[in-house]
mmCIF file of C-alpha atoms and ligand atoms in Angstrom:
data_model
loop_
_atom_site.group_PDB
_atom_site.id
_atom_site.type_symbol
_atom_site.label_atom_id
_atom_site.label_comp_id
_atom_site.label_asym_id
_atom_site.label_seq_id
_atom_site.Cartn_x
_atom_site.Cartn_y
_atom_site.Cartn_z
ATOM 1 C CA MET A 1 56.229 -46.713 10.995
ATOM 2 C CA GLU A 2 54.355 -44.738 13.619
ATOM 3 C CA ASN A 3 54.362 -40.991 13.236
ATOM 4 C CA ILE A 4 55.684 -39.017 16.201
ATOM 5 C CA LYS A 5 55.197 -35.265 15.781
ATOM 6 C CA ARG A 6 54.856 -33.816 19.260
ATOM 7 C CA ILE A 7 57.320 -34.641 22.035
ATOM 8 C CA GLY A 8 56.935 -33.741 25.713
ATOM 9 C CA VAL A 9 60.051 -33.311 27.854
ATOM 10 C CA LEU A 10 60.241 -33.225 31.645
ATOM 11 C CA THR A 11 62.785 -33.448 34.458
ATOM 12 C CA SER A 12 61.880 -35.568 37.469
ATOM 13 C CA GLY A 13 63.305 -36.551 40.870
ATOM 14 C CA GLY A 14 66.344 -34.802 42.344
ATOM 15 C CA ASP A 15 67.767 -32.079 40.130
ATOM 16 C CA ALA A 16 71.251 -32.490 38.671
ATOM 17 C CA PRO A 17 73.607 -30.003 37.012
ATOM 18 C CA GLY A 18 73.432 -30.599 33.271
ATOM 19 C CA MET A 19 69.688 -31.184 33.129
ATOM 20 C CA ASN A 20 69.352 -27.816 31.364
ATOM 21 C CA ALA A 21 71.868 -28.857 28.719
ATOM 22 C CA ALA A 22 69.843 -32.029 28.138
ATOM 23 C CA ILE A 23 66.576 -30.073 27.774
ATOM 24 C CA ARG A 24 68.286 -27.658 25.385
ATOM 25 C CA ALA A 25 69.592 -30.545 23.282
ATOM 26 C CA VAL A 26 66.144 -32.186 23.151
ATOM 27 C CA VAL A 27 64.506 -28.913 22.075
ATOM 28 C CA ARG A 28 67.093 -27.924 19.477
ATOM 29 C CA ALA A 29 67.596 -31.429 18.020
ATOM 30 C CA GLY A 30 63.844 -31.992 18.150
ATOM 31 C CA ILE A 31 63.053 -28.845 16.170
ATOM 32 C CA TYR A 32 65.962 -29.592 13.806
ATOM 33 C CA HIS A 33 64.340 -32.949 13.016
ATOM 34 C CA GLY A 34 60.887 -31.411 12.532
ATOM 35 C CA PHE A 35 59.221 -32.191 15.890
ATOM 36 C CA HIS A 36 57.213 -29.846 18.076
ATOM 37 C CA VAL A 37 58.672 -29.973 21.602
ATOM 38 C CA TYR A 38 56.649 -29.261 24.745
ATOM 39 C CA GLY A 39 58.191 -28.542 28.139
ATOM 40 C CA ILE A 40 56.297 -30.041 31.075
ATOM 41 C CA ARG A 41 56.952 -28.107 34.285
ATOM 42 C CA LYS A 42 57.659 -29.773 37.663
ATOM 43 C CA GLY A 43 57.983 -33.318 36.366
ATOM 44 C CA PHE A 44 55.031 -35.710 36.504
ATOM 45 C CA GLU A 45 53.233 -33.215 38.811
ATOM 46 C CA GLY A 46 53.098 -30.786 35.862
ATOM 47 C CA LEU A 47 51.920 -33.545 33.543
ATOM 48 C CA LEU A 48 48.939 -34.218 35.847
ATOM 49 C CA GLU A 49 48.192 -30.484 36.019
ATOM 50 C CA GLY A 50 48.589 -29.901 32.278
ATOM 51 C CA ASP A 51 51.400 -27.406 32.983
ATOM 52 C CA ILE A 52 52.670 -27.930 29.445
ATOM 53 C CA HIS A 53 54.095 -25.281 27.085
ATOM 54 C CA GLU A 54 55.558 -25.401 23.609
ATOM 55 C CA LEU A 55 59.269 -24.565 23.567
ATOM 56 C CA ASN A 56 61.051 -22.878 20.684
ATOM 57 C CA LEU A 57 64.710 -22.490 19.775
ATOM 58 C CA ARG A 58 65.035 -19.379 21.923
ATOM 59 C CA SER A 59 63.215 -20.838 24.952
ATOM 60 C CA VAL A 60 66.401 -22.717 25.771
ATOM 61 C CA SER A 61 68.920 -19.920 25.137
ATOM 62 C CA ASP A 62 71.363 -19.225 27.975
ATOM 63 C CA ILE A 63 70.244 -22.102 30.182
ATOM 64 C CA MET A 64 73.171 -24.456 29.664
ATOM 65 C CA SER A 65 75.500 -22.774 32.161
ATOM 66 C CA ARG A 66 72.885 -22.819 34.935
ATOM 67 C CA GLY A 67 72.590 -25.574 37.528
ATOM 68 C CA GLY A 68 69.221 -27.071 38.468
ATOM 69 C CA THR A 69 66.499 -27.457 35.862
ATOM 70 C CA PHE A 70 64.646 -24.527 34.351
ATOM 71 C CA LEU A 71 61.594 -26.759 33.873
ATOM 72 C CA GLN A 72 61.750 -27.515 37.618
ATOM 73 C CA THR A 73 61.182 -30.963 39.057
ATOM 74 C CA SER A 74 59.209 -32.983 41.620
ATOM 75 C CA ARG A 75 58.908 -36.375 43.230
ATOM 76 C CA SER A 76 55.218 -36.817 42.457
ATOM 77 C CA LYS A 77 53.257 -39.002 44.874
ATOM 78 C CA ALA A 78 49.998 -38.350 43.001
ATOM 79 C CA PHE A 79 51.409 -39.737 39.749
ATOM 80 C CA ASN A 80 52.823 -42.800 41.471
ATOM 81 C CA THR A 81 49.529 -44.783 41.466
ATOM 82 C CA PRO A 82 47.633 -46.587 38.661
ATOM 83 C CA GLU A 83 45.068 -43.739 38.690
ATOM 84 C CA GLY A 84 47.875 -41.169 38.506
ATOM 85 C CA VAL A 85 49.399 -42.913 35.496
ATOM 86 C CA GLU A 86 45.974 -43.031 33.765
ATOM 87 C CA ARG A 87 45.472 -39.310 34.442
ATOM 88 C CA GLY A 88 48.980 -38.569 33.143
ATOM 89 C CA TYR A 89 48.264 -40.513 29.964
ATOM 90 C CA ARG A 90 44.934 -38.700 29.545
ATOM 91 C CA MET A 91 46.603 -35.291 29.948
ATOM 92 C CA ALA A 92 49.282 -36.229 27.398
ATOM 93 C CA LYS A 93 46.423 -36.947 24.959
ATOM 94 C CA VAL A 94 44.792 -33.550 25.728
ATOM 95 C CA PHE A 95 48.030 -31.909 24.565
ATOM 96 C CA LYS A 96 48.344 -34.435 21.711
ATOM 97 C CA LEU A 97 51.786 -35.566 22.883
ATOM 98 C CA ASP A 98 52.967 -38.563 20.879
ATOM 99 C CA ALA A 99 55.983 -39.358 23.077
ATOM 100 C CA LEU A 100 57.682 -38.309 26.294
ATOM 101 C CA ILE A 101 61.359 -37.753 27.108
ATOM 102 C CA VAL A 102 62.047 -38.129 30.826
ATOM 103 C CA ILE A 103 65.294 -36.766 32.284
ATOM 104 C CA GLY A 104 65.939 -38.239 35.741
ATOM 105 C CA GLY A 105 66.737 -41.402 37.656
ATOM 106 C CA ASP A 106 65.424 -44.948 37.986
ATOM 107 C CA GLY A 107 62.309 -43.871 39.922
ATOM 108 C CA SER A 108 61.395 -41.434 37.151
ATOM 109 C CA PHE A 109 62.033 -44.104 34.522
ATOM 110 C CA ARG A 110 59.650 -46.476 36.304
ATOM 111 C CA GLY A 111 56.970 -43.752 36.041
ATOM 112 C CA ALA A 112 57.713 -43.350 32.332
ATOM 113 C CA ARG A 113 57.663 -47.141 31.884
ATOM 114 C CA ASP A 114 54.177 -47.205 33.437
ATOM 115 C CA LEU A 115 53.040 -44.569 30.923
ATOM 116 C CA ALA A 116 54.584 -46.611 28.106
ATOM 117 C CA ARG A 117 52.616 -49.656 29.263
ATOM 118 C CA VAL A 118 49.351 -47.730 28.848
ATOM 119 C CA GLY A 119 50.425 -46.454 25.443
ATOM 120 C CA LEU A 120 52.626 -43.341 25.619
ATOM 121 C CA PRO A 121 56.038 -44.024 24.029
ATOM 122 C CA MET A 122 58.983 -42.819 26.138
ATOM 123 C CA ILE A 123 62.739 -42.307 26.151
ATOM 124 C CA GLY A 124 64.785 -41.865 29.353
ATOM 125 C CA ILE A 125 67.902 -39.738 29.800
ATOM 126 C CA PRO A 126 69.892 -40.648 32.946
ATOM 127 C CA ALA A 127 70.530 -37.685 35.248
ATOM 128 C CA THR A 128 71.443 -37.797 38.940
ATOM 129 C CA ILE A 129 74.488 -36.657 40.859
ATOM 130 C CA ASP A 130 74.652 -40.098 42.518
ATOM 131 C CA ASN A 131 75.649 -41.961 39.278
ATOM 132 C CA ASP A 132 73.459 -44.825 40.521
ATOM 133 C CA ILE A 133 71.465 -45.686 37.397
ATOM 134 C CA HIS A 134 72.327 -49.286 36.694
ATOM 135 C CA CYS A 135 72.212 -49.426 32.903
ATOM 136 C CA THR A 136 74.723 -46.617 32.336
ATOM 137 C CA ASP A 137 78.351 -45.982 33.263
ATOM 138 C CA TYR A 138 77.627 -42.269 33.627
ATOM 139 C CA THR A 139 74.758 -40.058 34.734
ATOM 140 C CA ILE A 140 74.409 -36.342 34.034
ATOM 141 C CA GLY A 141 75.433 -34.270 37.075
ATOM 142 C CA PHE A 142 77.945 -36.687 38.585
ATOM 143 C CA ASP A 143 81.072 -34.839 37.443
ATOM 144 C CA THR A 144 79.832 -31.439 38.599
ATOM 145 C CA ALA A 145 78.935 -32.859 42.022
ATOM 146 C CA LEU A 146 82.367 -34.518 42.263
ATOM 147 C CA ASN A 147 84.082 -31.231 41.539
ATOM 148 C CA THR A 148 81.939 -29.408 44.102
ATOM 149 C CA VAL A 149 82.755 -32.015 46.749
ATOM 150 C CA LYS A 150 86.437 -31.985 45.788
ATOM 151 C CA ASP A 151 86.579 -28.173 46.154
ATOM 152 C CA SER A 152 84.872 -28.389 49.553
ATOM 153 C CA ILE A 153 87.151 -31.122 50.876
ATOM 154 C CA ASP A 154 90.233 -29.255 49.616
ATOM 155 C CA LYS A 155 89.128 -26.346 51.813
ATOM 156 C CA ILE A 156 88.328 -28.567 54.775
ATOM 157 C CA LYS A 157 91.807 -30.101 54.416
ATOM 158 C CA ASP A 158 93.459 -26.703 54.762
ATOM 159 C CA THR A 159 91.955 -26.194 58.173
ATOM 160 C CA ALA A 160 92.348 -29.871 59.196
ATOM 161 C CA PHE A 161 96.084 -29.515 58.466
ATOM 162 C CA SER A 162 96.410 -26.274 60.396
ATOM 163 C CA HIS A 163 94.782 -27.738 63.518
ATOM 164 C CA GLU A 164 95.963 -31.343 63.151
ATOM 165 C CA ARG A 165 92.387 -32.551 63.122
ATOM 166 C CA CYS A 166 90.334 -35.383 61.762
ATOM 167 C CA SER A 167 87.578 -34.088 59.459
ATOM 168 C CA VAL A 168 84.586 -36.294 58.865
ATOM 169 C CA VAL A 169 82.722 -35.267 55.700
ATOM 170 C CA GLU A 170 79.307 -36.625 54.752
ATOM 171 C CA VAL A 171 78.597 -36.595 51.020
ATOM 172 C CA MET A 172 75.394 -37.422 49.132
ATOM 173 C CA GLY A 173 74.534 -40.931 48.009
ATOM 174 C CA ARG A 174 71.464 -42.484 49.572
ATOM 175 C CA ASP A 175 71.959 -45.911 48.002
ATOM 176 C CA ALA A 176 75.302 -45.582 46.256
ATOM 177 C CA GLY A 177 78.823 -44.573 47.235
ATOM 178 C CA TYR A 178 80.139 -43.330 43.889
ATOM 179 C CA ILE A 179 80.556 -39.718 45.035
ATOM 180 C CA ALA A 180 82.221 -40.874 48.261
ATOM 181 C CA LEU A 181 84.619 -43.266 46.536
ATOM 182 C CA TYR A 182 85.678 -40.963 43.674
ATOM 183 C CA CYS A 183 86.282 -38.108 46.113
ATOM 184 C CA ALA A 184 88.141 -40.395 48.510
ATOM 185 C CA ILE A 185 90.619 -41.037 45.699
ATOM 186 C CA ALA A 186 90.628 -37.434 44.464
ATOM 187 C CA ASP A 187 91.211 -36.051 47.964
ATOM 188 C CA GLY A 188 93.318 -38.833 49.428
ATOM 189 C CA ALA A 189 90.884 -39.648 52.252
ATOM 190 C CA GLU A 190 92.278 -41.833 55.035
ATOM 191 C CA ALA A 191 88.949 -43.703 55.255
ATOM 192 C CA CYS A 192 85.808 -43.904 53.139
ATOM 193 C CA ILE A 193 82.566 -45.635 54.123
ATOM 194 C CA LEU A 194 80.045 -46.641 51.452
ATOM 195 C CA PRO A 195 76.417 -47.809 51.746
ATOM 196 C CA GLU A 196 77.217 -50.852 49.580
ATOM 197 C CA LYS A 197 79.675 -52.272 52.149
ATOM 198 C CA GLU A 198 79.281 -53.414 55.752
ATOM 199 C CA PHE A 199 81.776 -51.563 57.918
ATOM 200 C CA ASN A 200 83.469 -51.995 61.253
ATOM 201 C CA ILE A 201 84.564 -48.762 62.916
ATOM 202 C CA ASP A 202 87.779 -50.225 64.388
ATOM 203 C CA GLU A 203 88.941 -51.921 61.181
ATOM 204 C CA ASP A 204 87.728 -49.409 58.619
ATOM 205 C CA ILE A 205 88.231 -46.073 60.375
ATOM 206 C CA ILE A 206 90.151 -46.165 63.664
ATOM 207 C CA LYS A 207 92.996 -48.455 62.546
ATOM 208 C CA PRO A 208 93.575 -46.604 59.236
ATOM 209 C CA ILE A 209 93.706 -43.257 61.082
ATOM 210 C CA LEU A 210 96.097 -44.547 63.754
ATOM 211 C CA GLY A 211 98.197 -46.325 61.128
ATOM 212 C CA CYS A 212 98.534 -43.065 59.208
ATOM 213 C CA ARG A 213 99.385 -41.175 62.416
ATOM 214 C CA ASN A 214 102.086 -43.710 63.273
ATOM 215 C CA ARG A 215 103.521 -43.263 59.782
ATOM 216 C CA GLY A 216 103.764 -39.517 60.288
ATOM 217 C CA LYS A 217 100.432 -37.995 59.255
ATOM 218 C CA HIS A 218 98.846 -35.323 61.437
ATOM 219 C CA HIS A 219 95.482 -34.659 59.786
ATOM 220 C CA TYR A 220 92.876 -37.060 58.423
ATOM 221 C CA ILE A 221 89.851 -37.012 56.118
ATOM 222 C CA VAL A 222 87.066 -39.544 56.616
ATOM 223 C CA ILE A 223 84.349 -39.552 53.924
ATOM 224 C CA ILE A 224 80.973 -41.074 54.760
ATOM 225 C CA ALA A 225 78.264 -41.547 52.138
ATOM 226 C CA GLU A 226 74.905 -40.251 53.360
ATOM 227 C CA GLY A 227 73.242 -43.658 52.967
ATOM 228 C CA VAL A 228 75.514 -45.170 55.641
ATOM 229 C CA GLY A 229 73.807 -43.050 58.307
ATOM 230 C CA GLY A 230 75.093 -42.011 61.740
ATOM 231 C CA THR A 231 77.803 -39.602 60.569
ATOM 232 C CA LEU A 232 77.730 -37.527 63.781
ATOM 233 C CA GLU A 233 77.980 -40.660 65.935
ATOM 234 C CA ILE A 234 80.902 -41.965 63.869
ATOM 235 C CA ALA A 235 82.741 -38.651 64.336
ATOM 236 C CA GLU A 236 82.082 -38.735 68.085
ATOM 237 C CA GLN A 237 83.464 -42.261 68.324
ATOM 238 C CA ILE A 238 86.619 -41.257 66.427
ATOM 239 C CA ARG A 239 87.134 -38.418 68.908
ATOM 240 C CA GLN A 240 86.503 -40.600 71.950
ATOM 241 C CA ILE A 241 88.577 -43.603 70.855
ATOM 242 C CA THR A 242 91.577 -41.772 69.346
ATOM 243 C CA GLY A 243 91.532 -38.536 71.331
ATOM 244 C CA ILE A 244 92.044 -36.664 68.036
ATOM 245 C CA SER A 245 90.110 -33.410 67.678
ATOM 246 C CA THR A 246 87.374 -34.276 65.141
ATOM 247 C CA THR A 247 85.014 -32.052 63.147
ATOM 248 C CA THR A 248 81.993 -33.004 61.052
ATOM 249 C CA THR A 249 80.789 -31.366 57.833
ATOM 250 C CA ILE A 250 77.596 -32.471 56.118
ATOM 251 C CA LEU A 251 77.833 -31.067 52.603
ATOM 252 C CA GLY A 252 74.141 -31.602 51.845
ATOM 253 C CA HIS A 253 72.364 -29.933 48.948
ATOM 254 C CA LEU A 254 75.211 -27.651 47.916
ATOM 255 C CA GLN A 255 76.429 -30.782 46.081
ATOM 256 C CA ARG A 256 73.394 -30.632 43.786
ATOM 257 C CA GLY A 257 73.845 -27.045 42.579
ATOM 258 C CA GLY A 258 76.311 -25.112 40.481
ATOM 259 C CA SER A 259 77.186 -24.535 36.862
ATOM 260 C CA PRO A 260 77.706 -27.882 35.112
ATOM 261 C CA THR A 261 81.211 -28.953 34.121
ATOM 262 C CA VAL A 262 82.223 -29.473 30.498
ATOM 263 C CA ARG A 263 81.838 -33.221 30.994
ATOM 264 C CA ASP A 264 78.229 -32.828 32.116
ATOM 265 C CA ARG A 265 77.338 -30.318 29.396
ATOM 266 C CA VAL A 266 78.765 -32.537 26.682
ATOM 267 C CA ALA A 267 77.256 -35.783 28.036
ATOM 268 C CA ALA A 268 73.861 -34.090 28.429
ATOM 269 C CA SER A 269 74.011 -32.636 24.911
ATOM 270 C CA LEU A 270 74.941 -35.973 23.324
ATOM 271 C CA MET A 271 72.325 -37.863 25.322
ATOM 272 C CA GLY A 272 69.635 -35.319 24.452
ATOM 273 C CA VAL A 273 70.382 -35.630 20.752
ATOM 274 C CA LYS A 274 70.461 -39.430 21.012
ATOM 275 C CA ALA A 275 67.016 -39.416 22.680
ATOM 276 C CA VAL A 276 65.539 -37.402 19.810
ATOM 277 C CA GLU A 277 67.197 -39.593 17.178
ATOM 278 C CA LEU A 278 65.708 -42.693 18.803
ATOM 279 C CA LEU A 279 62.233 -41.185 18.513
ATOM 280 C CA LYS A 280 62.927 -40.141 14.931
ATOM 281 C CA ASN A 281 63.659 -43.797 14.121
ATOM 282 C CA TYR A 282 60.681 -44.915 16.209
ATOM 283 C CA GLU A 283 62.985 -46.779 18.577
ATOM 284 C CA ILE A 284 60.762 -46.230 21.577
ATOM 285 C CA ASN A 285 60.668 -47.169 25.278
ATOM 286 C CA LYS A 286 64.415 -47.024 25.770
ATOM 287 C CA ILE A 287 66.937 -45.523 28.155
ATOM 288 C CA VAL A 288 69.949 -43.718 26.724
ATOM 289 C CA ALA A 289 73.175 -44.947 28.333
ATOM 290 C CA LEU A 290 76.938 -44.431 28.158
ATOM 291 C CA LYS A 291 78.825 -47.726 27.824
ATOM 292 C CA GLY A 292 82.553 -47.200 27.650
ATOM 293 C CA ASN A 293 82.862 -44.345 25.173
ATOM 294 C CA GLU A 294 79.681 -45.088 23.272
ATOM 295 C CA TYR A 295 76.161 -43.743 23.678
ATOM 296 C CA VAL A 296 73.749 -46.662 23.369
ATOM 297 C CA ALA A 297 70.127 -47.372 24.356
ATOM 298 C CA TYR A 298 68.526 -50.194 26.326
ATOM 299 C CA ASP A 299 64.951 -51.350 26.367
ATOM 300 C CA ILE A 300 63.306 -49.822 29.448
ATOM 301 C CA GLU A 301 62.235 -53.158 30.971
ATOM 302 C CA GLU A 302 65.731 -54.603 30.487
ATOM 303 C CA ALA A 303 67.419 -51.420 31.766
ATOM 304 C CA LEU A 304 65.417 -51.434 35.008
ATOM 305 C CA LYS A 305 66.534 -55.003 35.736
ATOM 306 C CA MET A 306 70.269 -54.289 35.257
ATOM 307 C CA ARG A 307 72.651 -54.014 38.219
ATOM 308 C CA LYS A 308 76.003 -52.255 38.380
ATOM 309 C CA HIS A 309 78.424 -52.635 41.241
ATOM 310 C CA ILE A 310 80.917 -50.388 42.924
ATOM 311 C CA ASP A 311 84.452 -51.028 41.645
ATOM 312 C CA GLU A 312 86.420 -53.102 44.187
ATOM 313 C CA ASN A 313 89.674 -52.051 42.521
ATOM 314 C CA MET A 314 88.842 -48.403 43.214
ATOM 315 C CA ILE A 315 88.185 -49.231 46.877
ATOM 316 C CA ALA A 316 91.556 -51.019 47.115
ATOM 317 C CA THR A 317 93.281 -48.137 45.301
ATOM 318 C CA SER A 318 91.795 -45.575 47.645
ATOM 319 C CA LYS A 319 93.103 -47.510 50.667
ATOM 320 C CA MET A 320 96.543 -48.119 49.152
ATOM 321 C CA LEU A 321 97.132 -44.496 48.206
ATOM 322 C CA SER A 322 96.095 -43.062 51.570
ATOM 323 C CA LEU A 323 98.830 -44.931 53.473
HETATM 324 O O1 F6P B 1 69.904 -36.724 43.774
HETATM 325 C C1 F6P B 1 70.112 -37.830 44.585
HETATM 326 C C2 F6P B 1 70.127 -37.422 45.999
HETATM 327 O O2 F6P B 1 71.027 -36.379 46.045
HETATM 328 C C3 F6P B 1 70.479 -38.430 47.071
HETATM 329 O O3 F6P B 1 71.835 -38.676 47.249
HETATM 330 C C4 F6P B 1 69.846 -37.812 48.276
HETATM 331 O O4 F6P B 1 69.582 -38.727 49.272
HETATM 332 C C5 F6P B 1 68.591 -37.264 47.726
HETATM 333 O O5 F6P B 1 68.860 -36.949 46.372
HETATM 334 C C6 F6P B 1 68.021 -36.108 48.458
HETATM 335 O O6 F6P B 1 67.096 -35.449 47.663
HETATM 336 P P1 F6P B 1 65.918 -34.507 48.161
HETATM 337 O O7 F6P B 1 66.444 -33.764 49.343
HETATM 338 O O8 F6P B 1 65.618 -33.632 47.005
HETATM 339 O O9 F6P B 1 64.796 -35.388 48.524
#
């Protein structure tokens, strides 16, 4: 069995609430199991720069309740080339890192996979508010983002009710509509448009709004996932076609911040521990995943080929319950 003694940990891509809890779990479980753990600042950018520091038990005190990532993060263009990967591998050797734990999304895992191919063992921990990592049912940060969006739409609803308006709300989700769909159910949106589905403005927005009006509703919430595009134009069309006063709110990056929920803290802690245990057993080059109620791990190459799909039953439920 290979001997892993020194583990590097980094966060990469968009930040997500709960990343700090995952780092804390990696550091504490790592030290518990006899590893030295090194924090790499600013993702793969910091790996290239050698911005690498040993973390101790107290380095991760009081970080769990904070949003963002105390190690900071990046979307590194420099690393994303064969030369960048070689340089990253070389720098890992300078610091005598035997393995790397990467907390992030699919793009970050592809970077880690490239490092694994040149010889640096890796483990991935899925973290993104979008919940769009295919091999896992759940990604760290999703629940906190949902609660932030839910709180915002609750407030928007108060004013939409008072003025009998239609409120169009754009939520994050470049490629995936999980935030949009969950919040459509949680907030009883009259329409919800997802990047995974073709849409027709008359069928999917105008008719549902008018149907609701004719059944006695006087205010309406339309949720658009960011990846659909054209939110302002959609709102303008609603106003022009229906004559209903229509406002637009783009929630933007406020969805990525905030203190993580219990669900995210617990998921991040369990995933962090699982990542360390995999390395302890020399089960390398894997992504930690939640399947049902169980934390499992998939081979990185297999995990990157997996596909998960938005739940059609949830779409139907959202429509049914907004009548
Ligand atoms: O974290 C995922 C995500 O929030 C996407 O939904 C969004 O498109 C993207 O990140 C924006 O990230 P940034 O502004 O950091 O590039």
